[in-house]
PDB file of C-alpha atoms in Angstrom:
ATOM      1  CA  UNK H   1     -19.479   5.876  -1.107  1.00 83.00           C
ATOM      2  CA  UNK H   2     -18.626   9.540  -2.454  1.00 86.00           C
ATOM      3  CA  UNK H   3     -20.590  10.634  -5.719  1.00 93.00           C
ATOM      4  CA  UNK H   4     -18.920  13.250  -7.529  1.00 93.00           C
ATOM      5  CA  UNK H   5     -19.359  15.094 -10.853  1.00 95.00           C
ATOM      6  CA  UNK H   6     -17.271  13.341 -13.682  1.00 94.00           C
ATOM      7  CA  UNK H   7     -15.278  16.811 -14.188  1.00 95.00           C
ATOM      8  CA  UNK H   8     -14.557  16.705 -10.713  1.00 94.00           C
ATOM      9  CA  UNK H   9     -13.397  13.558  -9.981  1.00 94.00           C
ATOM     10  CA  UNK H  10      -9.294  14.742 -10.529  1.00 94.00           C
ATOM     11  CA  UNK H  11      -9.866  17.102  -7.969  1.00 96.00           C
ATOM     12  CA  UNK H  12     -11.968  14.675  -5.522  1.00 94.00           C
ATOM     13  CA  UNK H  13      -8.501  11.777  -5.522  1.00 92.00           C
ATOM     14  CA  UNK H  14      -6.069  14.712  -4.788  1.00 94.00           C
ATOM     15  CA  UNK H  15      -8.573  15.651  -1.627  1.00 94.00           C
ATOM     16  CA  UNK H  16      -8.715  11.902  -0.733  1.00 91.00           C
ATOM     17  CA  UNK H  17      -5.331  11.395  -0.744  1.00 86.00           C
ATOM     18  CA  UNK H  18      -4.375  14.559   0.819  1.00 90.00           C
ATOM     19  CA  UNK H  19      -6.756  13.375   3.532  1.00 90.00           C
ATOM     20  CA  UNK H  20      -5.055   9.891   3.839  1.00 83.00           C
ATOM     21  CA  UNK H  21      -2.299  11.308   3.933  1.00 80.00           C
ATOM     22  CA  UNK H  22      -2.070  14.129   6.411  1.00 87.00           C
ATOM     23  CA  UNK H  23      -3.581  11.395   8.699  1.00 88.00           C
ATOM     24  CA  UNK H  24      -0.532   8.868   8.460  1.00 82.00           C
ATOM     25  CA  UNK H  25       3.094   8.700   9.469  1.00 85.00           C
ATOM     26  CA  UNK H  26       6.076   8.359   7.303  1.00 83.00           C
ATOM     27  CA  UNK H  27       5.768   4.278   7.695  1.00 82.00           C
ATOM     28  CA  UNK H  28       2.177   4.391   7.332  1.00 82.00           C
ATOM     29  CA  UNK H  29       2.645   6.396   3.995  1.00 81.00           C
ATOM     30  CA  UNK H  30       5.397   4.204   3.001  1.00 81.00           C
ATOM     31  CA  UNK H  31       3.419   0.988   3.614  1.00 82.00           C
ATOM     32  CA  UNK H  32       0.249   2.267   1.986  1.00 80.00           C
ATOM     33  CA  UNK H  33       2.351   2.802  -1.014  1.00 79.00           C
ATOM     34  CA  UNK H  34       3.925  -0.812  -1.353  1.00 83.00           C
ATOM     35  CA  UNK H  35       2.468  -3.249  -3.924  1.00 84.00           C
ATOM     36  CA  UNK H  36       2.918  -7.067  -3.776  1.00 86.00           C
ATOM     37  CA  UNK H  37       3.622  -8.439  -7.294  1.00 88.00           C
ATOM     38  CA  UNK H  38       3.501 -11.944  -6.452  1.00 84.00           C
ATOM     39  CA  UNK H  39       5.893 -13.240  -9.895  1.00 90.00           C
ATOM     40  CA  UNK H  40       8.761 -10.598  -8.883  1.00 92.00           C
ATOM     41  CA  UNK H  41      11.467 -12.849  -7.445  1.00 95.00           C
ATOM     42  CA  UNK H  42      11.232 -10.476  -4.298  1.00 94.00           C
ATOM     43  CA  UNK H  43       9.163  -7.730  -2.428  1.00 92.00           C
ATOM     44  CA  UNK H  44       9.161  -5.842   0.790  1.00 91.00           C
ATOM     45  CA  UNK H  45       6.316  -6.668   3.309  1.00 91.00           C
ATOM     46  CA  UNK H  46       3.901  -3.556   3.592  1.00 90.00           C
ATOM     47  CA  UNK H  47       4.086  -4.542   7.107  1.00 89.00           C
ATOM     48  CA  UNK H  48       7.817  -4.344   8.358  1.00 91.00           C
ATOM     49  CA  UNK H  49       9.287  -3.714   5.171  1.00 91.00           C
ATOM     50  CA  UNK H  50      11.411  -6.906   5.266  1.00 93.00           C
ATOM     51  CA  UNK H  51      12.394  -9.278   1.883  1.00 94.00           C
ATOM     52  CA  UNK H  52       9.689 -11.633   0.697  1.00 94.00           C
ATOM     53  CA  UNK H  53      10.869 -14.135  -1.296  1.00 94.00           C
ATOM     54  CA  UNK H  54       9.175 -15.042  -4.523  1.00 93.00           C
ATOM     55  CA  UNK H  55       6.858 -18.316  -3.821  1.00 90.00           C
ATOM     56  CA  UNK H  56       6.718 -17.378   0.065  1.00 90.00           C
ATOM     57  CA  UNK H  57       3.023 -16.803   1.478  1.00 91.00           C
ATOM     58  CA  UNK H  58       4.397 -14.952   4.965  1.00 93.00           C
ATOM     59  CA  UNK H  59       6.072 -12.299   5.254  1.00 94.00           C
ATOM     60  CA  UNK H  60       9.477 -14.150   6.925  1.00 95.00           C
ATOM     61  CA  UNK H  61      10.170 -11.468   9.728  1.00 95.00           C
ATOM     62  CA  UNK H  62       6.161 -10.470  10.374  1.00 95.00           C
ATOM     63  CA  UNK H  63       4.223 -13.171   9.580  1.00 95.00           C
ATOM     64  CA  UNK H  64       1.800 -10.743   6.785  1.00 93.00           C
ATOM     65  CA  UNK H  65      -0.150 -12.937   4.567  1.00 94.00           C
ATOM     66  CA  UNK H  66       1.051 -11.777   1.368  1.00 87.00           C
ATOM     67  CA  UNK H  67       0.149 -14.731  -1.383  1.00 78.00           C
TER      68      UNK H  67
END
């Protein structure tokens, strides 16, 4: 848990995510940044960055758990 004053809390993400950051690789940063929307008629995998089908609860080509 990290407390922070309310005026500081902009400040406080950036550092976070700077953090985060600085600490993965270009796939790590690309993963981190995917998002699932599990009603699009596809996605990529966070994982290997394959197609997920809409409907399909693996990832085809890793086997994630993505629904």
């Amino acid at each position: 848990m990290l407390a922070v004053a309310s005026d500081d809390v902009p400040a406080a993400i950036s550092a976070l995510r700077a953090q985060a950051d600085s600490e993965l690789d270009e796939a790590g940063r690309r993963s981190s940044s995917t998002v699932i929307d599990l009603e699009a008629e596809e996605n990529t995998c966070p994982g290997c960055f394959g197609t997920i089908q809409q409907g399909v609860a693996r990832c085809p080509e890793c086997g994630l758990r993505v629904g």
